[in-house]
Coordinates of C-alpha atoms in Angstrom, one line a residue:
Chain O
X297 CA 63.3 111.9 89.7
X298 CA 66.9 110.7 89.9
X299 CA 69.2 112.7 92.1
X300 CA 72.5 114.1 91.2
X301 CA 75.2 111.2 91.6
X302 CA 79.2 111.3 91.3
X303 CA 81.5 108.5 90.6
X304 CA 83.9 107.5 92.1
X305 CA 83.3 107.8 95.4
X306 CA 86.9 107.7 96.8
X307 CA 90.1 107.8 94.7
X308 CA 93.7 107.6 95.6
X309 CA 96.3 109.0 93.0
X310 CA 100.2 109.9 93.2
X311 CA 101.6 113.4 92.4
X312 CA 102.0 114.2 88.8
X313 CA 99.0 112.1 87.5
X314 CA 95.8 112.9 86.1
X315 CA 92.1 112.1 87.1
X316 CA 88.6 112.4 85.8
X317 CA 85.9 112.6 88.1
X318 CA 82.1 112.1 86.7
X319 CA 78.9 113.6 87.7
X320 CA 75.3 113.0 86.5
X321 CA 73.1 115.7 86.8
X322 CA 69.5 115.4 88.3
X323 CA 67.0 115.0 85.4
X324 CA 65.5 118.3 83.9
X325 CA 68.5 120.3 84.9
X326 CA 70.8 121.9 82.2
X327 CA 73.7 123.4 84.3
X328 CA 76.5 121.5 86.1
X329 CA 78.8 123.3 88.7
X330 CA 82.0 121.9 90.2
X331 CA 83.5 122.7 93.7
X332 CA 86.5 121.7 95.5
X333 CA 86.0 121.5 99.6
X334 CA 89.5 121.2 101.4
X335 CA 89.0 119.7 105.0
X336 CA 87.4 122.2 107.3
X337 CA 86.6 124.4 104.6
X338 CA 83.6 125.7 102.5
X339 CA 83.2 124.7 99.0
X340 CA 85.3 126.6 96.5
X341 CA 83.7 127.2 93.0
X342 CA 86.0 125.9 90.2
X343 CA 83.8 126.1 86.9
X344 CA 80.2 126.1 85.7
X345 CA 78.8 124.7 82.7
X346 CA 75.6 125.5 80.9
X347 CA 74.6 124.0 77.4
X348 CA 78.0 122.5 77.0
X349 CA 79.9 125.7 77.5
X350 CA 81.9 126.9 80.4
X351 CA 79.7 129.5 81.8
X352 CA 82.0 130.9 84.8
X353 CA 85.4 130.0 86.5
X354 CA 86.7 130.4 89.8
X355 CA 90.2 131.0 90.8
X356 CA 91.7 127.8 89.4
X357 CA 94.5 126.9 87.2
X358 CA 94.2 125.6 83.9
X359 CA 95.0 122.2 84.6
X360 CA 91.4 121.7 86.0
X361 CA 89.1 121.4 82.8
X362 CA 85.6 120.1 82.5
X363 CA 83.0 118.7 80.1
X364 CA 79.3 118.8 79.7
X365 CA 77.8 116.4 77.7
X366 CA 74.6 116.4 75.5
X367 CA 72.8 114.7 78.3
X368 CA 74.0 117.1 80.8
X369 CA 76.5 114.9 82.5
X370 CA 79.9 116.1 83.6
X371 CA 83.4 115.3 83.9
X372 CA 86.0 117.6 85.9
X373 CA 89.8 116.5 84.9
X374 CA 92.6 117.5 86.7
X375 CA 96.1 117.1 85.2
X376 CA 99.5 117.2 87.0
X377 CA 97.8 116.5 90.4
X378 CA 99.6 118.1 93.5
X379 CA 99.3 117.3 97.3
X380 CA 96.9 120.4 97.6
X381 CA 94.5 118.8 95.5
X382 CA 93.4 116.4 97.9
X383 CA 89.8 117.5 98.8
X384 CA 86.3 116.5 98.6
X385 CA 85.0 117.4 94.9
X386 CA 81.2 118.2 94.8
X387 CA 79.2 118.4 91.7
X388 CA 75.9 120.4 91.7
X389 CA 73.3 120.9 89.0
X390 CA 70.7 123.1 88.4
X391 CA 68.0 124.6 85.9
X392 CA 68.6 127.8 84.0
X393 CA 66.0 129.4 82.1
X394 CA 64.9 133.1 81.3
X395 CA 68.0 134.5 83.0
X396 CA 67.1 132.9 86.6
X397 CA 68.8 129.9 87.9
X398 CA 67.1 127.7 90.4
X399 CA 68.6 126.3 93.5
X400 CA 71.5 123.9 93.1
X401 CA 71.0 120.5 94.1
X402 CA 74.6 118.5 95.2
X403 CA 75.9 115.3 94.6
X404 CA 77.7 113.1 97.5
X405 CA 81.0 114.2 96.4
X406 CA 84.2 112.2 95.4
X407 CA 87.0 112.4 98.1
X408 CA 90.1 112.6 96.1
X409 CA 93.5 111.6 98.0
X410 CA 96.9 112.6 96.1
X411 CA 100.0 110.9 97.9
Chain L
X291 CA 86.0 140.1 96.6
X292 CA 83.1 138.6 98.4
X293 CA 83.7 137.0 101.9
X294 CA 81.3 135.0 104.0
X295 CA 82.0 134.6 107.5
X296 CA 80.2 132.0 109.9
X297 CA 80.3 132.5 113.7
X298 CA 80.5 130.3 115.8
X299 CA 82.9 127.7 114.0
X300 CA 81.6 125.2 116.4
X301 CA 78.8 124.6 118.9
X302 CA 77.9 121.8 121.1
X303 CA 74.5 122.2 123.1
X304 CA 72.0 119.8 124.8
X305 CA 68.8 118.7 123.0
X306 CA 66.1 120.6 123.1
X307 CA 67.5 124.1 122.8
X308 CA 67.0 126.9 120.5
X309 CA 70.2 128.0 118.4
X310 CA 71.2 130.8 116.3
X311 CA 73.8 130.4 113.7
X312 CA 75.2 133.4 112.1
X313 CA 76.7 134.4 108.7
X314 CA 78.1 137.8 107.6
X315 CA 79.2 138.9 103.9
X316 CA 81.3 141.7 102.9
X317 CA 79.5 142.8 99.6
X318 CA 75.7 143.4 100.2
X319 CA 74.8 143.5 96.3
X320 CA 73.6 139.9 96.3
X321 CA 71.4 137.8 94.2
X322 CA 70.5 135.3 97.1
X323 CA 71.7 133.8 100.3
X324 CA 71.4 130.0 100.9
X325 CA 71.7 127.7 103.9
X326 CA 73.1 124.2 103.5
X327 CA 73.5 121.3 105.7
X328 CA 76.7 118.9 105.5
X329 CA 76.8 115.6 107.1
X330 CA 80.6 114.4 107.5
X331 CA 82.1 113.6 104.2
X332 CA 79.2 114.1 102.4
X333 CA 77.4 116.7 99.9
X334 CA 75.3 119.6 100.5
X335 CA 71.6 119.5 101.2
X336 CA 69.8 122.8 100.8
X337 CA 67.8 124.0 103.7
X338 CA 66.6 127.4 102.8
X339 CA 66.7 129.9 100.0
X340 CA 66.1 133.7 100.6
X341 CA 66.2 136.0 97.4
X342 CA 67.6 139.5 98.0
X343 CA 64.2 141.0 97.9
X344 CA 63.1 138.6 101.2
X345 CA 63.6 139.2 104.6
X346 CA 62.8 135.3 105.7
X347 CA 62.4 132.0 105.0
X348 CA 60.9 129.4 107.1
X349 CA 61.1 125.5 107.0
X350 CA 59.5 123.4 109.8
X351 CA 61.8 124.0 112.8
X352 CA 64.2 126.1 110.6
X353 CA 64.0 130.1 110.2
X354 CA 66.5 132.1 108.0
X355 CA 66.6 135.8 108.1
X356 CA 68.4 138.1 105.7
X357 CA 69.3 141.7 106.3
X358 CA 71.1 142.7 103.0
X359 CA 72.1 146.2 104.0
X360 CA 74.1 145.1 107.2
X361 CA 75.4 142.0 105.3
X362 CA 73.9 139.7 107.7
X363 CA 71.9 136.5 108.1
X364 CA 70.8 134.2 110.9
X365 CA 69.5 130.6 110.9
X366 CA 67.5 129.9 113.6
X367 CA 66.8 126.4 114.6
X368 CA 64.2 125.5 117.1
X369 CA 64.4 122.8 119.7
X370 CA 67.2 120.9 118.5
X371 CA 67.5 117.5 118.4
X372 CA 70.5 114.9 118.0
X373 CA 69.6 114.6 114.2
X374 CA 70.3 118.2 113.7
X375 CA 74.1 117.3 114.3
X376 CA 75.9 118.4 111.3
X377 CA 78.0 121.3 109.6
X378 CA 75.6 124.3 108.5
X379 CA 77.0 126.3 105.8
X380 CA 75.8 129.8 104.5
X381 CA 76.5 131.0 100.6
X382 CA 75.8 133.9 99.1
X383 CA 75.4 134.5 95.2
X384 CA 75.7 137.5 93.0
X385 CA 74.0 136.4 89.7
X386 CA 74.3 133.2 87.5
X387 CA 74.2 131.5 90.8
X388 CA 77.9 131.3 91.5
X389 CA 77.7 130.9 95.8
X390 CA 80.7 132.1 97.7
X391 CA 80.7 129.9 100.8
X392 CA 81.7 130.5 104.3
X393 CA 83.6 127.7 106.5
X394 CA 80.3 126.5 108.1
X395 CA 79.5 126.2 111.7
X396 CA 80.0 122.6 113.3
X397 CA 77.1 121.5 115.5
X398 CA 76.7 118.9 117.9
X399 CA 73.5 118.2 119.5
X400 CA 73.7 115.7 122.2
X401 CA 71.0 113.9 124.0

């Protein structure tokens, strides 16, 4: 059983650029969530995808968008990067069935630095 | 809006001590509460998950309790070791497993 993987591990961008972060879910999982964790803070929920549809969104602007693919891998896209977008971006996968969601399994994260 | 507070923010103890980390939340209508461990710059590792109908969970040297009515949870670490050094995060969810996290307690256990 493979765990959750994320790529790249580190990324440096400049203000105004666009970035795509990738996540590969744990085998058998059908739900993926993305979180932003600023230094010294707890993770903040960005959004969740279930069966390729957005299934919940936190307090993030529309320039944060996502995709979930048929193989349950996922992308997080951020447009018009701002300095405050510098953070660790975490992906987590889980299995949702019969109205219940199992615990989430987190990937190692992508460290994004915006200069 | 759910708010999660963790006390203390940081803790430094000698090896062998028994520890208590505290988590409080403002909205008691939760689905579950989970404790995570995070090593520096890394992802989160789930330690214990307590459903709203449960009062505690145990795993090895870890024990987590939940008092939903008072909005509190504690994580008890017995006989701490240097390898326990990490940040411990508490998260509560209200359905659909969309958790709200606290800021964490940064723990250092020195030999």
